[in-house]
């Protein structure tokens, strides 16, 4: 969520108790005058509206919905942790029981009045705190503001949809979209994918950090200005075609007055100038979005602002210039239980000195750079009625104890007028050269521009240039290399990304892997990639075939920050047993359906031993497990637990773990937080053991990590990202979110919020809009 600096002292994990900062006066006369005059709050509700804005925002969390054990986490929360909160008092204040959000499906979203401070300092809540910390790290729980959960739900995503998230950082909505792609966990590679974009290079790494927790081969993080994000091409049956998206999330930077309950410095910074400066950018981003939307596709435009200049004015301008190509969807029956206000059809424009204008013709010439014609309502009553602006949603804070928010759902019925099909001669040229059409995004203000037919001389010139480019690109594609062209210089900020190199069809590297794990013939090995062109390949990653198509056809025009999940890691110890690559836990759920060897089915008691002991002897396991291991060569293995329906008290979701079989022992290669997660789901009390481990500062873990470090040879791009995220968090004076014992369950987002303050000045969006802006460019 894109915000300014937190000053409420509680801003992050959970809010509700005072944080000890100097009290900011929650008054802004201009704000009250502006919104009273616009009448967005129903008659008689103004007092309740203002009172809600002055109250701290309840913290909300969302359980990751696509994993088979989401129900187990929900059960654990309700039956164990929430029950322990009953009748609990902290500092003389009663802890309210968490409540599920009535409109969020399957009870997977909850809100509570617990603050980060209380969670961390209260001994009674320490178990709950640790639960939230490690489940957040594992990707099983996300801290996300309630209203921020709405746009992905209204996108109506299916697993085959191609999705673009235009302004994605820090990634909580992106995570929701990824979950929706993986609605059926039995499908390792959904046909759809998410391309998540952000203009800020640093924030892209936080986006990667968020998305990675979900371990999906269908996500790609890119770094572009959303208002001019390039057209991508894909290969369809040997023919180049422009990629149009089935779903687009257009959650634009905004003035953020809907976040006053959380971002309390908005109270003193709020002015109408903020929305006037952002309107043009918001319209350009939305215009670029609908250009790239497929016919019949759906785009959700959203802001965490209540201001019609950033909301209805943008939507009505977009509808007007679309000339019927777009329509607002009626979503009144979707998300039952969500209280919403309809969009408004009449509004006025106010300068920061309090001066009002009702029509563009009233604006004096010296103000016409600040106020634009697109900011005013459409005057033609018939046109206005046809737009159905009342189908927009405005969420008011006092209706359901949330932040303020605006959402509009657009459906594309036909191509945009300026993207209409070109004459046949031009079409043939486009097909021959692989060129893309010029779009409105190329013009500075997003106004309509029709592509002219090029002259014959231009045709010849562009043909030659394109042929040269194509030959270079084809050579790269043959080698399976997807990276920036050699001429690209490293940016002043941000890493120079390593290239994405796909494994050649006949790469000898894969043969021992295929043999050792008895990989199914249907395994799509062509989707395996590495991040190095030279030297030993240390990690193997995997993407879906659809993302492979995007990567291979667009490397020269797209700045990819990260994609793919790690599926194998080099472990030289394994070479003597037949395979130098061990399985990686991150990618095991994607790989498992294709593996036919080295699988050991274990009982629940075996799982508990594997997850609580570092390197247990084989003699500690069940006799069945010992028998299975006896005839198996040493090296990397898969440990599979299947639930027994006849034992309903045992864990009722399957588990797949990566392990290592030694001469006399069997161990699990599972990250610490994931271990704790599985143990909790099995009802094992991990809290006391964890405390003991912290107090004694046992060296065992360090020794193990040291050994592991020696087997992992060198750094890859993940280490870079890890280092960057850790460094940023250190600079912000907060503990790294990679130290789950110490950091709060819901702090990842807060660090992102804090980071925003440092990165917003470099944000090219703001600089385009005007240097005198003092807005925090909030995006929730």
XYZ file of C-alpha atoms in Angstrom:
780
model
C 0.000 0.000 0.000
C 1.586 3.207 -1.137
C 1.694 5.653 1.736
C 3.589 8.405 3.434
C 5.501 8.099 6.701
C 3.616 6.563 9.612
C 3.198 8.817 12.622
C 0.587 6.900 14.564
C 3.118 4.684 16.306
C 0.943 1.661 15.824
C 0.571 1.886 12.063
C 1.483 -1.575 11.209
C 0.776 -4.948 12.508
C -2.303 -4.066 14.419
C -3.675 -0.733 15.539
C -5.984 0.280 18.321
C -3.880 1.390 21.268
C -1.957 4.695 21.437
C 1.616 4.498 20.224
C 3.317 7.186 22.292
C 3.933 9.712 19.503
C 2.924 13.383 19.883
C -0.790 13.630 19.151
C -1.545 15.038 15.702
C -4.599 17.271 15.687
C -7.129 15.484 13.511
C -8.685 18.606 12.021
C -8.662 20.011 8.506
C -11.156 22.769 7.772
C -10.627 22.689 3.990
C -11.236 18.907 3.921
C -14.549 19.299 5.786
C -15.687 22.223 3.633
C -14.818 20.356 0.435
C -16.543 17.057 1.203
C -19.589 18.654 2.874
C -20.153 20.681 -0.298
C -19.728 17.652 -2.586
C -22.288 15.663 -0.587
C -20.617 12.257 -0.847
C -21.780 11.437 2.723
C -25.528 10.758 3.146
C -27.585 13.348 5.011
C -27.384 12.977 8.777
C -24.207 10.843 8.686
C -21.545 13.578 8.636
C -20.833 13.336 12.374
C -20.431 9.547 12.203
C -18.211 9.891 9.115
C -15.835 12.369 10.791
C -15.824 10.416 14.075
C -14.822 7.221 12.208
C -11.962 9.054 10.438
C -10.575 10.066 13.838
C -10.610 6.497 15.168
C -7.639 4.145 14.609
C -8.164 1.602 11.876
C -8.780 -2.001 12.964
C -6.056 -4.296 11.673
C -7.086 -6.948 9.206
C -5.498 -10.183 8.104
C -6.264 -12.526 5.265
C -5.639 -16.256 5.156
C -4.093 -17.323 1.872
C -6.989 -19.062 0.201
C -5.569 -21.412 -2.433
C -3.534 -23.755 -0.294
C -5.147 -27.009 0.723
C -4.417 -26.186 4.349
C -6.167 -22.777 4.440
C -9.017 -24.543 6.259
C -6.547 -25.979 8.751
C -5.152 -22.497 9.484
C -8.676 -21.102 9.880
C -9.574 -23.954 12.234
C -6.380 -23.331 14.219
C -7.118 -19.595 14.490
C -10.731 -20.019 15.572
C -10.413 -23.008 17.875
C -7.095 -22.169 19.508
C -5.856 -18.590 19.289
C -9.142 -16.685 19.163
C -10.540 -18.724 22.053
C -7.525 -17.735 24.145
C -8.443 -14.075 23.587
C -11.856 -14.455 25.243
C -12.228 -12.318 28.391
C -8.597 -11.192 28.050
C -7.720 -7.749 29.390
C -4.474 -5.934 28.552
C -3.599 -2.718 30.390
C -7.147 -2.601 31.699
C -8.597 -2.632 28.194
C -10.692 -5.586 27.054
C -9.447 -7.340 23.935
C -12.255 -7.507 21.401
C -12.784 -10.836 19.730
C -11.638 -10.816 16.087
C -14.515 -10.748 13.589
C -14.611 -12.199 10.089
C -15.348 -9.767 7.246
C -18.902 -10.668 6.252
C -18.356 -10.008 2.546
C -15.071 -11.909 2.129
C -15.611 -15.508 0.908
C -15.184 -18.522 3.190
C -14.289 -16.592 6.382
C -10.753 -16.077 5.086
C -10.447 -12.419 6.192
C -10.614 -11.095 9.789
C -10.268 -7.813 11.654
C -9.199 -7.149 15.217
C -8.375 -4.207 17.501
C -4.985 -5.560 18.590
C -2.066 -3.187 18.083
C 1.485 -4.202 17.272
C 2.643 -2.731 20.572
C 0.201 -4.812 22.601
C 0.946 -7.962 20.623
C 4.673 -7.637 21.188
C 4.666 -6.575 24.835
C 1.873 -8.702 26.249
C 2.961 -12.134 27.572
C -0.627 -13.426 27.196
C -0.511 -12.712 23.476
C 3.001 -13.944 22.755
C 1.885 -17.280 21.307
C -0.612 -15.560 19.042
C 2.052 -13.057 18.011
C 4.537 -15.778 17.066
C 1.836 -17.630 15.167
C 1.109 -14.506 13.093
C 4.810 -13.820 12.528
C 5.780 -17.169 11.090
C 2.518 -17.740 9.191
C 3.035 -14.350 7.504
C 6.598 -15.313 6.604
C 5.395 -18.614 5.123
C 2.843 -16.803 2.978
C -0.127 -18.371 4.745
C -1.369 -15.082 6.209
C -1.184 -11.552 4.784
C -1.702 -8.299 6.609
C -3.908 -6.312 4.294
C -6.358 -3.486 4.838
C -9.953 -4.666 4.394
C -10.859 -2.307 1.530
C -7.655 -3.244 -0.295
C -9.007 -6.790 -0.660
C -11.961 -5.624 -2.793
C -10.396 -4.953 -6.258
C -8.988 -8.485 -6.820
C -12.327 -10.008 -5.761
C -14.193 -7.862 -8.309
C -11.812 -8.851 -11.114
C -13.478 -12.306 -11.227
C -10.220 -14.101 -11.990
C -10.135 -17.614 -13.448
C -6.996 -19.825 -13.596
C -6.625 -19.359 -17.377
C -6.636 -15.549 -17.293
C -3.689 -13.417 -18.372
C -3.505 -10.671 -15.747
C -1.659 -7.349 -15.587
C -1.248 -5.594 -12.219
C -0.177 -2.099 -13.340
C 0.912 -0.450 -10.070
C 1.516 -3.551 -7.999
C 3.990 -2.795 -5.157
C 4.077 -3.791 -2.373
C 2.052 -6.766 -3.532
C -0.820 -7.710 -1.233
C -3.344 -7.485 -4.091
C -0.873 -9.276 -6.387
C -0.752 -12.119 -3.864
C -4.546 -12.355 -3.990
C -4.418 -12.594 -7.789
C -1.822 -15.384 -7.649
C -4.036 -17.302 -5.219
C -6.931 -17.070 -7.652
C -4.802 -18.539 -10.458
C -4.060 -21.521 -8.239
C -7.674 -22.125 -7.215
C -7.236 -25.784 -8.209
C -4.153 -27.043 -6.374
C -4.120 -30.204 -8.508
C -3.010 -28.143 -11.508
C 0.715 -27.365 -11.081
C 0.809 -25.006 -14.078
C -2.345 -22.909 -14.536
C -2.638 -21.456 -18.039
C -2.968 -17.937 -16.693
C -0.272 -15.689 -15.259
C 0.223 -12.397 -13.434
C 2.582 -9.722 -14.740
C 3.090 -7.397 -11.774
C 4.557 -3.987 -12.613
C 5.812 -1.062 -10.572
C 7.570 2.142 -11.618
C 9.901 2.151 -8.605
C 12.865 -0.219 -8.925
C 13.383 -0.574 -5.165
C 9.736 -1.310 -4.503
C 9.857 -4.020 -7.166
C 12.105 -6.053 -4.863
C 9.586 -5.791 -2.040
C 6.985 -6.910 -4.555
C 9.171 -9.928 -5.382
C 9.534 -10.654 -1.661
C 5.741 -10.660 -1.224
C 4.999 -12.713 -4.335
C 7.702 -15.288 -3.577
C 5.939 -16.433 -0.434
C 3.295 -17.980 -2.693
C 5.753 -20.133 -4.663
C 4.075 -19.760 -8.042
C 5.642 -20.408 -11.490
C 3.055 -18.009 -12.975
C 4.213 -14.604 -11.698
C 6.600 -12.130 -13.321
C 7.692 -8.826 -11.754
C 8.573 -6.021 -14.188
C 9.745 -2.425 -13.764
C 8.066 0.167 -16.030
C 6.161 3.440 -15.883
C 2.567 2.184 -15.888
C 1.389 5.041 -18.116
C 3.663 3.829 -20.935
C 4.069 0.124 -20.212
C 5.116 -1.498 -23.510
C 2.979 -3.699 -25.737
C 4.217 -7.265 -25.400
C 4.157 -9.929 -28.098
C 3.527 -13.640 -27.820
C 3.981 -16.478 -30.242
C 0.656 -18.046 -31.273
C 1.116 -21.069 -33.552
C 4.284 -19.584 -35.027
C 2.716 -16.164 -35.560
C 3.556 -13.039 -33.518
C 0.541 -11.470 -31.826
C 0.153 -8.572 -29.420
C -0.560 -9.756 -25.873
C -3.924 -8.516 -24.597
C -4.819 -9.175 -20.964
C -8.054 -10.801 -19.794
C -7.915 -8.969 -16.475
C -6.158 -5.740 -15.470
C -5.820 -4.308 -11.983
C -5.327 -0.549 -12.215
C -4.801 0.480 -8.580
C -3.327 3.922 -9.218
C -1.238 6.249 -7.015
C -3.612 8.691 -5.317
C -3.866 11.440 -2.687
C -4.950 8.865 -0.126
C -7.507 10.725 1.965
C -9.248 7.382 2.459
C -6.271 6.313 4.617
C -6.526 9.077 7.253
C -7.230 6.523 9.986
C -3.898 4.857 9.361
C -1.820 7.630 7.775
C -2.635 10.383 10.188
C -0.235 12.916 8.701
C -2.754 13.156 5.808
C -4.813 15.305 8.207
C -2.343 18.178 8.076
C -1.104 17.596 4.510
C -4.502 17.318 2.791
C -5.290 19.891 0.123
C -7.273 19.769 -3.111
C -3.998 20.436 -4.959
C -2.964 16.799 -4.481
C -5.872 15.436 -6.491
C -5.486 18.093 -9.208
C -1.857 17.078 -9.698
C -2.573 13.338 -9.818
C -5.654 13.366 -12.073
C -3.691 13.518 -15.371
C -1.396 10.661 -14.395
C -4.319 8.520 -13.217
C -6.114 9.070 -16.518
C -2.987 8.181 -18.522
C -2.445 4.959 -16.556
C -6.128 3.964 -16.904
C -6.012 4.765 -20.647
C -2.915 2.628 -21.091
C -4.674 -0.150 -19.182
C -7.794 -0.284 -21.357
C -5.638 -0.230 -24.510
C -4.028 -3.475 -23.393
C -7.277 -5.103 -22.252
C -8.710 -7.905 -24.390
C -12.203 -7.511 -25.810
C -14.613 -8.919 -23.249
C -11.943 -8.390 -20.571
C -12.420 -6.678 -17.228
C -10.355 -3.874 -15.688
C -10.757 -2.705 -12.107
C -9.767 0.914 -11.451
C -9.295 1.733 -7.768
C -7.957 4.405 -5.405
C -7.853 4.852 -1.644
C -9.208 8.374 -2.153
C -12.768 9.670 -1.768
C -12.177 12.520 -4.232
C -14.293 12.525 -7.431
C -11.444 14.314 -9.305
C -9.389 11.119 -8.922
C -12.362 8.812 -9.275
C -15.536 9.610 -11.246
C -13.744 12.330 -13.285
C -11.135 9.794 -14.465
C -13.766 7.150 -15.230
C -16.129 9.535 -17.071
C -13.244 10.928 -19.192
C -12.188 7.394 -20.048
C -15.753 6.390 -20.961
C -16.243 9.521 -23.053
C -13.120 9.060 -25.158
C -13.798 5.322 -25.518
C -16.883 6.183 -27.645
C -18.771 3.127 -26.458
C -15.812 0.723 -26.412
C -16.020 0.571 -22.592
C -18.867 0.183 -20.164
C -19.122 0.203 -16.390
C -20.105 -3.211 -15.037
C -22.974 -3.441 -12.556
C -21.410 -5.224 -9.577
C -24.153 -4.409 -7.073
C -24.897 -8.111 -6.560
C -21.226 -9.058 -6.091
C -19.690 -9.232 -2.592
C -22.997 -9.384 -0.689
C -22.561 -7.904 2.769
C -20.272 -5.093 1.583
C -21.854 -1.691 2.294
C -21.147 0.719 -0.530
C -22.283 4.087 -1.866
C -22.998 4.575 -5.582
C -20.769 6.782 -7.708
C -21.827 10.444 -8.048
C -22.726 12.261 -11.280
C -22.306 15.908 -10.188
C -19.265 17.512 -8.596
C -17.263 20.749 -8.656
C -13.559 21.531 -8.753
C -11.841 23.446 -5.955
C -8.436 25.120 -5.837
C -6.360 24.928 -2.652
C -7.354 28.509 -1.794
C -10.973 27.338 -1.541
C -12.149 28.770 -4.887
C -14.818 26.634 -6.648
C -15.422 26.095 -10.374
C -18.494 24.375 -11.798
C -17.506 24.352 -15.482
C -14.309 24.437 -17.534
C -15.368 27.696 -19.195
C -15.296 29.415 -15.773
C -11.612 28.598 -15.203
C -9.374 31.661 -15.774
C -6.526 31.166 -18.238
C -3.857 31.428 -15.525
C -5.405 28.391 -13.783
C -5.857 26.217 -16.862
C -2.618 24.323 -16.313
C -3.780 23.234 -12.828
C -7.377 22.518 -13.755
C -8.116 20.479 -16.893
C -11.374 19.958 -18.826
C -11.366 16.222 -17.961
C -11.846 17.089 -14.264
C -15.443 18.282 -14.778
C -18.619 16.215 -15.056
C -20.106 15.619 -18.502
C -22.761 18.284 -19.172
C -24.798 16.365 -21.750
C -27.484 14.661 -19.641
C -28.030 11.818 -22.118
C -24.317 11.060 -22.313
C -24.066 11.228 -18.532
C -26.985 8.855 -18.071
C -25.491 6.367 -20.563
C -22.253 6.272 -18.546
C -24.004 4.749 -15.480
C -21.512 6.379 -13.073
C -23.696 5.220 -10.182
C -22.255 1.730 -10.853
C -18.954 2.873 -9.292
C -18.452 1.977 -5.612
C -17.426 4.370 -2.852
C -16.663 2.790 0.527
C -17.169 5.189 3.453
C -15.201 4.498 6.670
C -18.127 4.687 9.111
C -20.281 2.107 7.323
C -18.204 -0.957 8.187
C -15.282 0.386 10.253
C -12.826 0.438 7.309
C -10.712 2.899 5.348
C -12.195 4.958 2.519
C -11.987 3.517 -1.001
C -13.228 3.837 -4.578
C -13.665 1.071 -7.166
C -14.934 1.030 -10.757
C -15.198 -2.133 -12.859
C -14.848 -1.613 -16.619
C -15.692 -4.084 -19.398
C -14.148 -3.677 -22.871
C -16.699 -4.326 -25.621
C -14.600 -3.367 -28.676
C -11.145 -1.922 -29.534
C -10.463 1.646 -28.416
C -11.309 4.117 -31.221
C -7.655 5.035 -31.753
C -6.683 1.339 -31.933
C -9.183 0.360 -34.624
C -7.985 -2.146 -37.227
C -5.596 -0.555 -39.695
C -6.005 -0.748 -43.510
C -5.038 -4.138 -44.970
C -1.736 -2.910 -46.443
C -0.683 -1.689 -43.030
C -1.857 -4.919 -41.433
C 0.351 -6.922 -43.786
C 3.273 -4.690 -42.941
C 2.676 -5.205 -39.247
C 2.602 -8.963 -39.707
C 5.739 -8.885 -41.861
C 7.770 -6.685 -39.545
C 6.390 -7.787 -36.205
C 5.816 -4.107 -35.383
C 3.127 -2.990 -32.973
C 0.605 -0.249 -33.527
C 1.176 3.238 -32.209
C -1.185 3.852 -29.332
C -2.446 6.799 -27.359
C 0.155 6.065 -24.738
C 2.759 7.439 -27.113
C 1.204 10.868 -26.988
C 2.021 12.959 -23.976
C -1.494 13.562 -22.727
C -3.198 10.317 -23.705
C -5.324 12.105 -26.313
C -6.515 10.220 -29.370
C -3.970 9.668 -32.122
C -4.739 7.648 -35.205
C -1.897 5.664 -36.722
C -1.177 7.003 -40.180
C -0.253 4.652 -43.012
C 3.538 4.803 -43.358
C 5.039 5.930 -46.677
C 6.828 3.400 -48.913
C 10.226 4.845 -47.950
C 9.363 4.463 -44.270
C 8.151 0.933 -44.972
C 11.495 -0.046 -46.472
C 13.459 1.631 -43.672
C 11.400 0.055 -40.891
C 11.544 -3.297 -42.662
C 15.361 -3.260 -42.724
C 15.611 -2.127 -39.099
C 13.093 -4.739 -38.018
C 14.878 -7.491 -39.921
C 18.128 -6.634 -38.137
C 16.362 -6.606 -34.758
C 14.554 -9.833 -35.551
C 17.775 -11.644 -36.489
C 19.353 -10.608 -33.150
C 16.246 -11.610 -31.244
C 15.942 -14.931 -33.063
C 19.588 -15.734 -32.265
C 18.928 -15.008 -28.581
C 15.785 -17.106 -28.659
C 17.665 -20.045 -30.179
C 20.092 -19.852 -27.299
C 17.170 -19.534 -24.863
C 18.590 -16.308 -23.423
C 16.180 -13.636 -22.241
C 17.923 -10.564 -20.941
C 18.449 -6.886 -21.555
C 20.348 -6.081 -24.779
C 24.094 -5.621 -24.236
C 23.885 -1.858 -24.915
C 21.725 -1.253 -21.842
C 23.626 0.542 -19.091
C 22.994 -0.246 -15.447
C 20.607 2.257 -13.923
C 21.824 4.583 -11.202
C 19.482 2.853 -8.781
C 18.732 -0.855 -8.809
C 20.599 -3.988 -9.736
C 21.594 -4.953 -13.230
C 19.475 -8.045 -13.640
C 21.027 -11.356 -14.625
C 19.649 -12.807 -17.869
C 17.064 -15.581 -17.885
C 18.593 -18.536 -19.719
C 16.329 -21.443 -20.599
C 17.843 -24.916 -20.501
C 18.404 -26.181 -24.069
C 16.347 -29.224 -25.067
C 19.441 -31.455 -25.168
C 21.246 -30.028 -22.107
C 23.194 -32.927 -20.500
C 22.590 -31.278 -17.108
C 18.995 -32.558 -17.029
C 19.665 -36.230 -17.863
C 20.908 -37.290 -14.393
C 18.051 -35.301 -12.795
C 15.511 -37.027 -15.029
C 16.931 -40.449 -14.232
C 17.466 -39.914 -10.499
C 13.924 -38.664 -9.818
C 12.252 -40.671 -12.635
C 10.655 -37.530 -14.054
C 7.456 -38.090 -16.000
C 7.828 -37.777 -19.808
C 5.201 -35.001 -19.664
C 7.481 -32.858 -17.455
C 7.961 -29.527 -19.329
C 11.761 -29.357 -19.046
C 11.860 -26.604 -21.671
C 10.424 -24.319 -18.960
C 13.501 -24.720 -16.757
C 15.781 -21.708 -16.575
C 18.898 -20.436 -14.836
C 20.165 -16.930 -14.130
C 23.630 -17.357 -15.557
C 25.118 -17.798 -19.018
C 28.584 -18.806 -17.850
C 30.013 -21.076 -15.187
C 28.247 -23.697 -13.120
C 24.489 -23.560 -12.926
C 23.747 -23.398 -9.202
C 19.969 -23.074 -9.174
C 17.281 -24.262 -11.562
C 14.060 -22.263 -11.734
C 10.802 -22.959 -13.458
C 8.109 -20.887 -15.161
C 4.879 -21.884 -16.853
C 5.007 -22.303 -20.635
C 2.888 -19.163 -21.065
C 5.419 -17.035 -19.169
C 8.225 -18.684 -21.148
C 6.479 -17.454 -24.289
C 6.349 -13.901 -22.879
C 10.008 -13.978 -21.795
C 11.364 -15.291 -25.091
C 9.458 -12.790 -27.215
C 9.954 -9.582 -25.234
C 13.370 -9.570 -23.587
C 14.497 -6.496 -25.541
C 11.571 -4.299 -24.467
C 10.795 -5.507 -20.953
C 12.721 -4.927 -17.741
C 12.098 -8.156 -15.825
C 13.051 -8.052 -12.154
C 12.153 -11.624 -11.284
C 10.167 -14.653 -12.358
C 9.991 -18.393 -11.720
C 10.359 -20.548 -8.618
C 13.412 -22.467 -7.524
C 12.949 -26.196 -8.079
C 16.485 -27.640 -7.767
C 19.665 -26.491 -5.996
C 23.166 -27.733 -6.693
C 24.519 -29.884 -3.889
C 27.889 -31.344 -4.801
C 27.565 -34.053 -2.126
C 24.799 -35.581 -4.237
C 27.004 -36.053 -7.282
C 28.539 -39.254 -5.929
C 25.024 -40.727 -5.571
C 23.947 -39.951 -9.126
C 22.568 -36.380 -9.055
C 24.210 -33.073 -8.185
C 20.876 -31.298 -7.685
C 18.686 -31.575 -4.608
C 15.008 -30.672 -4.574
C 14.069 -27.196 -3.285
C 11.117 -26.880 -0.913
C 9.872 -23.702 -2.673
C 9.058 -25.593 -5.839
C 8.155 -29.011 -4.483
C 4.381 -28.651 -4.864
C 4.907 -27.748 -8.546
C 7.390 -30.599 -9.157
C 5.758 -33.343 -7.115
C 3.131 -34.440 -9.714
C 5.982 -35.253 -12.148
C 8.282 -37.182 -9.768
C 8.014 -41.001 -9.778
C 11.025 -42.051 -7.726
C 12.562 -41.291 -4.345
C 9.198 -40.716 -2.693
C 8.725 -41.984 0.856
C 5.241 -41.981 2.334
C 5.487 -41.143 6.015
C 3.033 -41.260 8.914
C 2.224 -38.252 11.088
C 4.631 -39.350 13.849
C 7.470 -39.480 11.298
C 6.604 -35.963 10.146
C 6.792 -34.697 13.724
C 10.263 -36.238 14.145
C 11.455 -34.764 10.831
C 10.250 -31.293 11.790
C 11.408 -31.209 15.418
C 14.814 -32.906 15.140
C 17.689 -31.631 13.063
C 19.236 -34.863 11.780
C 17.416 -37.829 13.355
C 18.753 -41.380 13.084
C 16.762 -43.785 10.910
C 16.073 -45.926 13.975
C 13.745 -43.184 15.304
C 11.279 -43.589 12.421
C 8.442 -46.064 11.976
C 9.384 -49.547 10.776
C 7.525 -48.906 7.472
C 9.649 -45.843 6.767
C 12.846 -47.693 7.684
C 11.970 -50.475 5.230
C 11.325 -48.003 2.379
C 14.599 -46.179 2.997
C 16.675 -49.346 3.267
C 16.890 -50.039 -0.470
C 17.133 -46.412 -1.585
C 20.365 -44.701 -2.624
C 21.499 -41.759 -0.530
C 20.636 -38.222 -1.609
C 17.653 -35.921 -2.026
C 14.188 -37.428 -1.415
C 10.507 -36.496 -1.238
C 8.664 -37.105 2.039
C 4.895 -37.304 1.551
C 2.193 -37.326 4.230
C -1.348 -38.245 3.221
C -4.145 -37.655 5.749
C -6.201 -40.564 7.038
C -9.936 -39.703 6.849
C -10.556 -42.294 9.573
C -8.444 -40.239 11.998
C -10.224 -36.858 11.910
C -8.148 -35.522 14.828
C -4.964 -35.809 12.760
C -3.928 -33.208 10.202
C -6.362 -33.420 7.289
C -4.311 -31.884 4.486
C -1.472 -33.524 2.524
C 2.119 -32.387 3.078
C 5.083 -32.697 0.716
C 8.549 -32.090 2.175
C 12.026 -32.121 0.661
C 14.463 -34.298 2.548
C 17.922 -35.822 2.489
C 18.716 -39.445 3.148
C 22.105 -40.027 4.702
C 23.843 -43.262 5.647
C 22.196 -43.493 9.062
C 19.839 -40.534 9.174
C 16.941 -38.833 7.461
C 16.385 -35.095 7.544
C 13.975 -32.503 6.184
C 15.203 -29.519 4.157
C 12.397 -27.165 5.191
C 12.663 -23.484 6.203
C 12.149 -22.848 9.913
C 8.858 -20.980 9.594
C 7.409 -23.683 7.395
C 8.410 -26.285 10.001
C 6.599 -24.315 12.691
C 3.565 -23.977 10.431
C 3.219 -27.726 9.847
C 3.804 -28.498 13.520
C 1.093 -26.058 14.584
C -1.314 -27.585 12.097
C -0.567 -30.976 13.698
C -1.315 -29.595 17.154
C 2.302 -29.699 18.364
C 3.043 -26.934 20.874
C 6.113 -25.311 19.354
C 6.132 -22.172 21.480
C 8.076 -23.422 24.528
C 10.681 -25.243 22.494
C 11.207 -22.102 20.495
C 11.709 -19.945 23.574
C 14.191 -22.426 24.980
C 16.073 -22.414 21.715
C 16.237 -18.608 21.763
C 17.436 -18.444 25.367
C 20.152 -21.071 24.995
C 21.217 -19.711 21.592
C 22.134 -23.212 20.607
C 24.979 -23.389 18.141
C 23.484 -26.400 16.404
C 21.377 -24.244 14.087
C 24.370 -22.064 13.208
C 26.477 -25.125 12.410
C 23.733 -26.521 10.214
C 23.364 -23.195 8.388
C 27.130 -23.037 7.917
C 27.156 -26.525 6.398
C 24.276 -25.618 4.125
C 26.052 -22.432 3.064
C 29.035 -24.475 1.999
C 26.917 -26.742 -0.172
C 25.146 -23.803 -1.814
C 27.889 -22.491 -4.080
C 27.666 -18.728 -4.451
C 24.936 -16.152 -4.663
C 22.075 -15.996 -7.100
C 19.489 -13.315 -7.773
C 17.497 -14.342 -4.689
C 20.429 -13.467 -2.470
C 20.541 -10.060 -4.097
C 16.876 -9.513 -3.381
C 17.251 -10.817 0.158
C 20.175 -8.464 0.769
C 18.316 -5.497 -0.660
C 15.149 -6.127 1.362
C 17.205 -6.673 4.531
C 19.242 -3.534 3.868
C 16.141 -1.446 3.278
C 14.539 -2.751 6.432
C 17.725 -2.034 8.402
C 17.797 1.508 7.032
C 14.260 1.941 8.244
C 15.327 1.102 11.768
C 13.121 -1.964 11.952
C 14.069 -5.596 12.347
C 14.401 -7.533 9.147
C 11.301 -9.466 8.249
C 13.667 -12.371 7.674
C 14.075 -12.643 11.480
C 10.565 -13.866 12.239
C 11.117 -14.404 15.952
C 11.790 -10.723 16.456
C 9.547 -9.001 13.934
C 5.813 -8.525 14.148
C 3.410 -10.627 12.164
C 2.131 -7.733 10.214
C 5.289 -5.655 9.809
C 6.179 -6.534 6.230
C 3.590 -4.067 4.961
C 4.676 -1.399 7.456
C 8.251 -1.569 6.302
C 6.909 -1.166 2.823
C 4.944 1.876 3.967
C 8.054 3.378 5.575
C 10.101 2.626 2.496
C 7.604 4.619 0.499
C 8.603 7.851 2.148
C 12.204 7.393 1.040
C 11.337 6.220 -2.465
C 8.486 8.584 -3.319
C 10.793 11.493 -4.141
C 12.412 9.384 -6.859
C 9.024 8.371 -8.216
C 8.924 9.506 -11.824
C 5.126 9.682 -11.680
C 5.176 12.592 -9.270
C 7.868 14.499 -11.105
C 5.789 14.336 -14.281
C 2.859 15.940 -12.536
C 4.597 18.952 -11.021
C 7.471 19.743 -8.720
C 5.430 21.613 -6.138
C 3.330 18.640 -5.116
C 3.248 17.744 -1.451
C 1.076 14.690 -1.811
C 2.206 11.341 -0.465
C 0.960 9.492 -3.549
C -0.990 7.016 -1.531
C -1.886 3.681 -3.049
C -3.655 1.191 -0.867
